[in-house]
PDB file of C-alpha atoms in Angstrom:
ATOM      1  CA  UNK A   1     142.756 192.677  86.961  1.00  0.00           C
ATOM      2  CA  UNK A   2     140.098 193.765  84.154  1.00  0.00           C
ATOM      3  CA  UNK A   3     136.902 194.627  84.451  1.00  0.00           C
ATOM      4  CA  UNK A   4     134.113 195.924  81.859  1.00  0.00           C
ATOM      5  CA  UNK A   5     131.243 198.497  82.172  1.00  0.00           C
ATOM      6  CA  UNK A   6     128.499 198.523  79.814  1.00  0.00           C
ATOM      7  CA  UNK A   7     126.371 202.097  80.050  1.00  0.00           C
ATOM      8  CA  UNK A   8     122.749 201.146  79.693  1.00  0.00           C
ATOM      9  CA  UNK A   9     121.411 197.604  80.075  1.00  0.00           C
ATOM     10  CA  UNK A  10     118.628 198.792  77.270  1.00  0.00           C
ATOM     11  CA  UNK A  11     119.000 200.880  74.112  1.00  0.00           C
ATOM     12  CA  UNK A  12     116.274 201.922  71.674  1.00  0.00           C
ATOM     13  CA  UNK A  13     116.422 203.871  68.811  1.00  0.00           C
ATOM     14  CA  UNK A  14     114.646 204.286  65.553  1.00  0.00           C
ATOM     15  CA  UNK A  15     115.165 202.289  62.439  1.00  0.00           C
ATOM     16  CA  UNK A  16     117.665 204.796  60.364  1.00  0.00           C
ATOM     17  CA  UNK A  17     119.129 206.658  63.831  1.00  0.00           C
ATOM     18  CA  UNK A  18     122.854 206.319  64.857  1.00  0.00           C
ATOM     19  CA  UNK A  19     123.346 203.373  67.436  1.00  0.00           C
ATOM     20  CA  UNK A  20     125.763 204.358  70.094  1.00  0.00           C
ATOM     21  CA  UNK A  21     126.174 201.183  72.535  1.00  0.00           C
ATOM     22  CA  UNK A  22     129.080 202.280  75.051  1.00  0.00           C
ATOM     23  CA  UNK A  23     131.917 200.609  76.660  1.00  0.00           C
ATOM     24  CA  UNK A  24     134.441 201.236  79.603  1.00  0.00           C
ATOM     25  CA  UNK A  25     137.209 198.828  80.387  1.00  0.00           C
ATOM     26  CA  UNK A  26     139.485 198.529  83.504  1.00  0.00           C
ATOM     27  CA  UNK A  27     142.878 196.549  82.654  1.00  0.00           C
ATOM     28  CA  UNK A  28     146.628 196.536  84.239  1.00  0.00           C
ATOM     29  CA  UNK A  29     147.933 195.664  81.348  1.00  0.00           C
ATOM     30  CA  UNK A  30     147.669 196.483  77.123  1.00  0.00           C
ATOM     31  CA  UNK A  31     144.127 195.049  76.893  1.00  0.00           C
ATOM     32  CA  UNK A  32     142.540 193.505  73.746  1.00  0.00           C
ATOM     33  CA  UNK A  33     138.611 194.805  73.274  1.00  0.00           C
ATOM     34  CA  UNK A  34     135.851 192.820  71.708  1.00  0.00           C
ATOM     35  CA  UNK A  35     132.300 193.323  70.713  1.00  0.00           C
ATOM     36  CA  UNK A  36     129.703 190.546  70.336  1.00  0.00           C
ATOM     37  CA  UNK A  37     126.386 190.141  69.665  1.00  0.00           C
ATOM     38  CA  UNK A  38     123.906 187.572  70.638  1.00  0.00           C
ATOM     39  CA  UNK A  39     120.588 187.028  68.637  1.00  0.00           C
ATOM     40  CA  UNK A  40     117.834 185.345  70.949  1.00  0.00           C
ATOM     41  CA  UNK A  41     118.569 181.685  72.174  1.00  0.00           C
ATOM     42  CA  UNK A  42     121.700 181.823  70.066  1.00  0.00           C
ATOM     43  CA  UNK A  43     125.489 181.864  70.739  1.00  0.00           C
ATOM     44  CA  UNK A  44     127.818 184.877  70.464  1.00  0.00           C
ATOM     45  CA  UNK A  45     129.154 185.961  67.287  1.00  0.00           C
ATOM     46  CA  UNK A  46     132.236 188.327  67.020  1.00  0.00           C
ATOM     47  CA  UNK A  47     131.600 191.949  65.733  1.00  0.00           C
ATOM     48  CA  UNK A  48     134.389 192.919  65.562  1.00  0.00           C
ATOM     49  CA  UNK A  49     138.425 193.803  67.437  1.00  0.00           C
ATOM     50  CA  UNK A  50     140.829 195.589  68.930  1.00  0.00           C
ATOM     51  CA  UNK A  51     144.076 193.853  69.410  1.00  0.00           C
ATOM     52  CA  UNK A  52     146.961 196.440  68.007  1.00  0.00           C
ATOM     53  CA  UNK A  53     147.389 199.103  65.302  1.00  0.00           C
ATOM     54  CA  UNK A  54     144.246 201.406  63.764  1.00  0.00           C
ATOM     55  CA  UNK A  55     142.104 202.275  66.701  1.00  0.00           C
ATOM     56  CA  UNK A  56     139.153 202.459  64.509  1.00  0.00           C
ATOM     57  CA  UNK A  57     137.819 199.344  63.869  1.00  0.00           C
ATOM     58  CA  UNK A  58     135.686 198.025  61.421  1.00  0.00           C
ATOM     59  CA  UNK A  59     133.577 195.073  62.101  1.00  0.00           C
ATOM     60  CA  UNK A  60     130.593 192.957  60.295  1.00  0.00           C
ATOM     61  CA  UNK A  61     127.046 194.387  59.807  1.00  0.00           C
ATOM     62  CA  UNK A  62     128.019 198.018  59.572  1.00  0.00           C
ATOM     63  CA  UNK A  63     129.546 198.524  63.027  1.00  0.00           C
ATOM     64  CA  UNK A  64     132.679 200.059  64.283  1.00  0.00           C
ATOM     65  CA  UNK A  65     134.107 201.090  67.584  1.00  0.00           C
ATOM     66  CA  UNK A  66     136.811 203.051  68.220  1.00  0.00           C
ATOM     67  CA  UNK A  67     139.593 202.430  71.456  1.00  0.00           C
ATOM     68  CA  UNK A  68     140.460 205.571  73.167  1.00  0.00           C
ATOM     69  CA  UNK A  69     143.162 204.777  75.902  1.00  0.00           C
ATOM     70  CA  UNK A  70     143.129 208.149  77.655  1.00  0.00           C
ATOM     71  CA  UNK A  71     139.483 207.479  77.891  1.00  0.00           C
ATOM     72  CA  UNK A  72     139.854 203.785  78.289  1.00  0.00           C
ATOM     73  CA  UNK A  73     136.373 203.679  76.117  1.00  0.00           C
ATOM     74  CA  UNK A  74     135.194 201.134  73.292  1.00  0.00           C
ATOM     75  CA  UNK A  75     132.180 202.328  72.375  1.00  0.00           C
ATOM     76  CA  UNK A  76     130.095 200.617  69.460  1.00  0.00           C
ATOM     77  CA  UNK A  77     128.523 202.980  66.472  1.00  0.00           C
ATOM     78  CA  UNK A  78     126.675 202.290  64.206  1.00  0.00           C
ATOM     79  CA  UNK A  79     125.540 205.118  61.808  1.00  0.00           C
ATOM     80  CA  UNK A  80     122.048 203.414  60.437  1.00  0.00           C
ATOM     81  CA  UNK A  81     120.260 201.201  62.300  1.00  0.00           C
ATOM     82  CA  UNK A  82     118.135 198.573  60.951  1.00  0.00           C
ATOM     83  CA  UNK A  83     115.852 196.048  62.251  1.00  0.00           C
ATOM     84  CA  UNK A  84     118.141 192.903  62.500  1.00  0.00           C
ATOM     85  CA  UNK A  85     119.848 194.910  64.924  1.00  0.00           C
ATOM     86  CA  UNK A  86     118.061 194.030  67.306  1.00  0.00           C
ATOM     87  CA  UNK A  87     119.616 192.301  69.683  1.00  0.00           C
ATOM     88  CA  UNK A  88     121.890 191.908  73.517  1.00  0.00           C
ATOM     89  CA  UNK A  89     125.481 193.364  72.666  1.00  0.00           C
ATOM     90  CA  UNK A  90     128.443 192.298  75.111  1.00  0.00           C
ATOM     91  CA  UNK A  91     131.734 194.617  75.252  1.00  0.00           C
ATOM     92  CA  UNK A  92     134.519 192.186  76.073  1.00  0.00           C
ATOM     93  CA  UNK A  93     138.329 192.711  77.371  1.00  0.00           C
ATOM     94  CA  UNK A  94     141.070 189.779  77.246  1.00  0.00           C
ATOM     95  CA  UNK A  95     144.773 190.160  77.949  1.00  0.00           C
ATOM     96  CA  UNK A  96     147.279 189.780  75.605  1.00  0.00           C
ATOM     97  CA  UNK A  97     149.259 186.761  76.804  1.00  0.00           C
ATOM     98  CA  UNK A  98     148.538 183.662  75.217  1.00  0.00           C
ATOM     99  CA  UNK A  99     145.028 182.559  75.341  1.00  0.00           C
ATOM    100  CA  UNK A 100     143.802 185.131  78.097  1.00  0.00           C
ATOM    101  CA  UNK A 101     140.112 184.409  79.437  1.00  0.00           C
ATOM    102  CA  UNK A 102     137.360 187.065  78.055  1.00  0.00           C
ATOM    103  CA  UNK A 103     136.292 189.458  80.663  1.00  0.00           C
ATOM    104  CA  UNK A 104     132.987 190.285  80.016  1.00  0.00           C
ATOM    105  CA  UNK A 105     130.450 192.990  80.349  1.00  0.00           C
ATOM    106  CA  UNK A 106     126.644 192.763  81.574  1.00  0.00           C
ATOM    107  CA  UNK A 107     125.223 193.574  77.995  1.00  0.00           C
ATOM    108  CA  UNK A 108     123.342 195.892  76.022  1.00  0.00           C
ATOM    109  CA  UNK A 109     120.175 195.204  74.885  1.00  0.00           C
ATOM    110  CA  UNK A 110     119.474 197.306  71.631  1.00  0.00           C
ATOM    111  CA  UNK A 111     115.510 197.629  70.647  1.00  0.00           C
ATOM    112  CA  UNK A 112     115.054 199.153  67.310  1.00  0.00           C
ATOM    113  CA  UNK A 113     111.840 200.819  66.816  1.00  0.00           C
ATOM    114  CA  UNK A 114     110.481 201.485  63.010  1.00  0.00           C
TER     115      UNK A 114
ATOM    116  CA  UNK C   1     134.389 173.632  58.546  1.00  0.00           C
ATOM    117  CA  UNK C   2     131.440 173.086  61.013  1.00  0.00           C
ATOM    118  CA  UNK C   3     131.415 175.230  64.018  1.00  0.00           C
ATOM    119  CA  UNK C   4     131.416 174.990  67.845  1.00  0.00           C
ATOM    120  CA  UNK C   5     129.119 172.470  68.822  1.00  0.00           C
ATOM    121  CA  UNK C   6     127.258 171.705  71.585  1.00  0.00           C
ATOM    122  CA  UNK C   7     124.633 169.322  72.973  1.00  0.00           C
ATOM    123  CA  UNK C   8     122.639 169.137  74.263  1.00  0.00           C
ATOM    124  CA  UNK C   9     121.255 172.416  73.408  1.00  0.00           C
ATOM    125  CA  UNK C  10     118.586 172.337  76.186  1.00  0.00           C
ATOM    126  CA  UNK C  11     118.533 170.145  79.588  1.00  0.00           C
ATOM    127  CA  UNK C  12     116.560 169.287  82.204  1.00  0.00           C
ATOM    128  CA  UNK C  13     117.238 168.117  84.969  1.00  0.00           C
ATOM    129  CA  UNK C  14     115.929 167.517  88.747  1.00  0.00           C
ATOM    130  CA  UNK C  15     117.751 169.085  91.923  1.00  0.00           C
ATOM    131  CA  UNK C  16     120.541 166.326  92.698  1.00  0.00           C
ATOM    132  CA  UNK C  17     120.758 164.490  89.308  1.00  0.00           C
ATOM    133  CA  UNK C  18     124.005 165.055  87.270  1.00  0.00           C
ATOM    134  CA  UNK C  19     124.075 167.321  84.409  1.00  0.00           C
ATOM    135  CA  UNK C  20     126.782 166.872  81.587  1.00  0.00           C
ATOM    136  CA  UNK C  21     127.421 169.299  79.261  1.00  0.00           C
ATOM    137  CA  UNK C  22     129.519 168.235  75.876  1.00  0.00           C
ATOM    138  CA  UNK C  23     131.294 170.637  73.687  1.00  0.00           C
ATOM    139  CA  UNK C  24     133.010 169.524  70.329  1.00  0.00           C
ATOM    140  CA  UNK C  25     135.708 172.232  69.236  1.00  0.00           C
ATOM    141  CA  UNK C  26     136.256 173.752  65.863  1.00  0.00           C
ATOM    142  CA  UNK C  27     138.744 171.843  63.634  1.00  0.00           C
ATOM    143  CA  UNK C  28     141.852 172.202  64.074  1.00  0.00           C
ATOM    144  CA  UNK C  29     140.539 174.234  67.495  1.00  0.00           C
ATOM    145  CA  UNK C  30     142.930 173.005  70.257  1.00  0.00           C
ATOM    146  CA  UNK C  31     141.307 174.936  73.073  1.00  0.00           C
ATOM    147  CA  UNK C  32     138.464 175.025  74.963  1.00  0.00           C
ATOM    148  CA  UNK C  33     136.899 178.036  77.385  1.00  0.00           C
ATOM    149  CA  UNK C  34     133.162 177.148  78.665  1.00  0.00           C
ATOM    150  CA  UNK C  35     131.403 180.015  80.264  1.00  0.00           C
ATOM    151  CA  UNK C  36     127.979 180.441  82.558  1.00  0.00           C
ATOM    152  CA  UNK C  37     125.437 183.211  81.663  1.00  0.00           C
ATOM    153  CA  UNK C  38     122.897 183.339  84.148  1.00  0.00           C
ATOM    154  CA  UNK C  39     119.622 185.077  83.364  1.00  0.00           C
ATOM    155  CA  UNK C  40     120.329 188.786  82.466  1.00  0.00           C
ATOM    156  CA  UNK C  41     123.686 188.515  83.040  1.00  0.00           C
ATOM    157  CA  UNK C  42     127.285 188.275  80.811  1.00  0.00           C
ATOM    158  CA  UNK C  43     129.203 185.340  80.627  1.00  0.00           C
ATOM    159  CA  UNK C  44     131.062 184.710  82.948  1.00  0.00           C
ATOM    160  CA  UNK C  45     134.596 182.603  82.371  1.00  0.00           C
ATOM    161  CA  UNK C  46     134.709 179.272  84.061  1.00  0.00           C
ATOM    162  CA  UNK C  47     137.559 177.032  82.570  1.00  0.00           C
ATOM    163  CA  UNK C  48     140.227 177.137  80.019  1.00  0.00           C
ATOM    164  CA  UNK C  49     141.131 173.984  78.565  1.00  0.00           C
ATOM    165  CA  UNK C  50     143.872 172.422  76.403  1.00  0.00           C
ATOM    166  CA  UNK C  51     144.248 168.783  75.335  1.00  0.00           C
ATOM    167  CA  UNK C  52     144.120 166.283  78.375  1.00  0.00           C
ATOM    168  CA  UNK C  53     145.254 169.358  80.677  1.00  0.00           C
ATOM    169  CA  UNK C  54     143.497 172.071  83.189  1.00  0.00           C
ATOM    170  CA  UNK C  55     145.177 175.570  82.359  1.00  0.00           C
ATOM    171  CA  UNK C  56     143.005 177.784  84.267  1.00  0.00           C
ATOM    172  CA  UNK C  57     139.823 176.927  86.002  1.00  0.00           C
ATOM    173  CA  UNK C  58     139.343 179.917  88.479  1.00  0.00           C
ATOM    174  CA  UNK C  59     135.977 180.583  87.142  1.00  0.00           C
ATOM    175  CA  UNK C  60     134.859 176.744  88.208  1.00  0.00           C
ATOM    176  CA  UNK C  61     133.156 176.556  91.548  1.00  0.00           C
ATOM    177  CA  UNK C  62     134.698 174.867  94.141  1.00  0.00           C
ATOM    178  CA  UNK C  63     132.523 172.116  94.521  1.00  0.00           C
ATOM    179  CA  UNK C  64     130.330 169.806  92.239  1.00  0.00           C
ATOM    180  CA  UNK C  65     131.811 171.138  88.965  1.00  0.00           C
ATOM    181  CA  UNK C  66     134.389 169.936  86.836  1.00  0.00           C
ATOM    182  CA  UNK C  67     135.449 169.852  83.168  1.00  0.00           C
ATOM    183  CA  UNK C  68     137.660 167.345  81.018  1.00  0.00           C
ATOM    184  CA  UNK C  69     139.130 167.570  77.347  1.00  0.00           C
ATOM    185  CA  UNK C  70     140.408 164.463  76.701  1.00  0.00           C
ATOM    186  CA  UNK C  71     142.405 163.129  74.107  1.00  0.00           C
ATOM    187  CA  UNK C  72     139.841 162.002  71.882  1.00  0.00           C
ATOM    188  CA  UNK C  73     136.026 162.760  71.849  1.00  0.00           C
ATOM    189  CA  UNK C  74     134.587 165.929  73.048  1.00  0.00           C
ATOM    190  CA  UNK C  75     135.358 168.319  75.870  1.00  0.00           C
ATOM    191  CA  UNK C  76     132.388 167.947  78.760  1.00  0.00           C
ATOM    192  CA  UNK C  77     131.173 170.285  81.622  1.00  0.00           C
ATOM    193  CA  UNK C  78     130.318 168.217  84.779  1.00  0.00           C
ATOM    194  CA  UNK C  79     127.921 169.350  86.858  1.00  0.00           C
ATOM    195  CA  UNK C  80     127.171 166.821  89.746  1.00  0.00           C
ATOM    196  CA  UNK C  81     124.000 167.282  91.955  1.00  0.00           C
ATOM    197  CA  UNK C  82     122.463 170.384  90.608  1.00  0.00           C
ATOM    198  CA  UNK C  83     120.693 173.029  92.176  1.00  0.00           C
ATOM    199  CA  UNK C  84     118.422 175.484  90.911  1.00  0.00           C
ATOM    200  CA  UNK C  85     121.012 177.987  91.237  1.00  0.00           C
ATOM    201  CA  UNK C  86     122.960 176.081  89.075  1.00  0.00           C
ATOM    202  CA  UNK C  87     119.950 177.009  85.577  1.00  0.00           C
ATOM    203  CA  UNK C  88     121.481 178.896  83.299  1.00  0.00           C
ATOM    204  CA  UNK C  89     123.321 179.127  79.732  1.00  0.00           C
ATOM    205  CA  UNK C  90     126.389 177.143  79.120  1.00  0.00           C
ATOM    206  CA  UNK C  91     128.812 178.558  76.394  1.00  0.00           C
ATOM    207  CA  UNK C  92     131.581 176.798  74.975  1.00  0.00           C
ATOM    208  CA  UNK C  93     134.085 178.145  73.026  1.00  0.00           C
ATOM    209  CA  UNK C  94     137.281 176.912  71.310  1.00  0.00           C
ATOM    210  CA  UNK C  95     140.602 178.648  69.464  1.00  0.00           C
ATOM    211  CA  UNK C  96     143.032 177.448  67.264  1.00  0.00           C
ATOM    212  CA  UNK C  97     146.300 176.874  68.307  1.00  0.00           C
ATOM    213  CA  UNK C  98     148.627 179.701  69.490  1.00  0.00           C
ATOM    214  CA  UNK C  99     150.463 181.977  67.403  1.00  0.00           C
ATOM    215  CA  UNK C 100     153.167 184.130  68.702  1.00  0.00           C
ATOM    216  CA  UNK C 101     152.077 184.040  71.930  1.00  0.00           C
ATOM    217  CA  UNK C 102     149.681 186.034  70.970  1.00  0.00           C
ATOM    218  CA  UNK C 103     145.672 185.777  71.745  1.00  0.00           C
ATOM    219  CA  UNK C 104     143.556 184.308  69.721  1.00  0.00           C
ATOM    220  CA  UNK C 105     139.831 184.553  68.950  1.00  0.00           C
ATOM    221  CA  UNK C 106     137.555 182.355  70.326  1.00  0.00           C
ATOM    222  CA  UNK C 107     134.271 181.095  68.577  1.00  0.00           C
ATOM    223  CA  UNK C 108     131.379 180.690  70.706  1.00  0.00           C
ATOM    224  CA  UNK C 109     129.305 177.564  69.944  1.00  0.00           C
ATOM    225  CA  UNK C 110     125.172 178.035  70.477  1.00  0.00           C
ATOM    226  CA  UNK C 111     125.181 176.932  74.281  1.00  0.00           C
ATOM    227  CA  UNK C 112     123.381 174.567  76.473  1.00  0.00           C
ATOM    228  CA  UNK C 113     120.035 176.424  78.311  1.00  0.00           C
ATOM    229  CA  UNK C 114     119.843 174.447  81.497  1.00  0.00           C
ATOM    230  CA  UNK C 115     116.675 174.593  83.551  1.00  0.00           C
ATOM    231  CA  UNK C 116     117.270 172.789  87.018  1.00  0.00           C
ATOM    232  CA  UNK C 117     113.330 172.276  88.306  1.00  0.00           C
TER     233      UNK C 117
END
C-alpha cells in the first residue's frame, strides 16, 4: 500500500524567500515520487521526478526536490520565489510496475506575498 | 501534438440526470487514468484504462459509475443519476505505451468541474 502526507495545507512566503513545500510517502515497495502543480481551474502539470538514479532532482520553473529513503521525504525547494508561484502543489507516489495508479497527496497551497 | 483533452470542461447537471464525461488521449497515448478531486481535496484514482479493456477500476464506485475506452473515439466517464455528492473535478489523464515494464508519466488534461444542483 502507499500513502502520501503533505505538511501544511497552506504556505506563504515572500516574493524572493526559499519555498520549502514538504512531502512524506508510505510505500511497500521502490516507490516513484512526483510533484505537480495546479494553477486555478487548470489541470496538473508535472514539476518534476523521481523514478531511479540522482536523488536530487531538477524540475521546471526553478524547483527541485530531493528523495531521502531513510527519511522517506520528497520535499519541494525552491530557492527564490516569485509570484507565478502561486499556486496548489500535489506530492504524488506511483509504483514501479507497469502503469501503477498515482497515489496522491491532499495539496499545498503556496501564497506568495510581495 | 495537442494535449489531453477534455469536454466538456464544465457541466451541469440536475440530481438523477446522467452525466458523461469524454476524454481524448494524447497521440500515440494508449492509456487512460481519470481521477475525482473533490473540493479541497487531491485526486483521487478512479480507473485505469487500456484500449477496449478495464485494467484496474478500484477507485470507481460501486454503483452508478462506469468508464469505456473503446476502439475508436474517445474514452468517457459515466456517471448515471447524479447526486450532489457526486460535484466535483474530473481529471483525465493518458500515457504512452509501455516501455520496459517500466512506469510511465501521465499527462493530465484540464478536467471537467461538475456542479450537480
Amino acid at each position: 500500500a502507499q500513502s502520501v502526507t503533505q505538511l501544511g495545507s497552506h504556505v506563504s512566503v515572500s516574493e524572493g524567500a526559499l519555498v520549502l513545500l514538504r512531502c512524506n510517502y508510505s510505500s511497500s515497495v521502490p516507490p516513484y515520487l512526483f510533484w505537480y502543480v495546479q494553477y486555478p481551474n487548470q489541470g496538473l502539470q508535472l514539476l518534476l521526478k523521481y523514478t531511479t538514479g540522482a536523488t536530487l532532482v531538477k524540475g521546471i520553473n526553478g524547483f527541485e526536490a530531493e528523495f531521502k529513503k531513510s527519511e522517506t521525504s520528497f520535499h519541494l525547494t525552491k530557492p527564490s520565489a516569485h509570484m507565478s508561484d502561486a499556486a496548489e502543489y500535489f506530492c504524488a507516489v506511483s509504483g514501479r510496475s507497469s502503469a501503477s495508479k498515482i497515489i496522491f497527496g491532499s495539496g499545498t497551497r503556496l501564497s506568495i506575498r510581495p | 501534438n495537442a494535449g489531453v483533452m477534455q469536454n466538456p470542461r464544465h457541466l451541469v447537471r440536475r440530481r438523477g440526470q446522467e452525466a458523461r464525461l469524454r476524454c481524448s488521449p494524447m497521440k500515440g497515448h494508449s492509456h487512460v487514468y481519470w481521477y475525482r478531486q473533490l473540493p479541497e481535496e487531491g485526486l483521487k484514482f478512479m480507473v485505469y484504462l487500456q484500449k477496449e479493456n478495464i485494467i484496474d477500476e478500484s477507485g470507481m464506485p460501486k454503483e452508478r459509475f462506469s468508464a469505456e475506452f473503446p476502439k475508436e473515439g474517445p474514452s468517457i466517464l459515466r456517471i448515471q443519476q447524479v447526486v450532489r455528492g457526486d460535484s466535483a473535478a474530473y481529471f483525465c489523464a493518458s500515457s504512452p505505451p509501455l516501455a520496459g515494464g517500466t512506469t510511465e508519466t501521465q499527462y493530465f488534461g484540464p478536467g471537467t468541474r461538475l456542479l450537480v444542483l
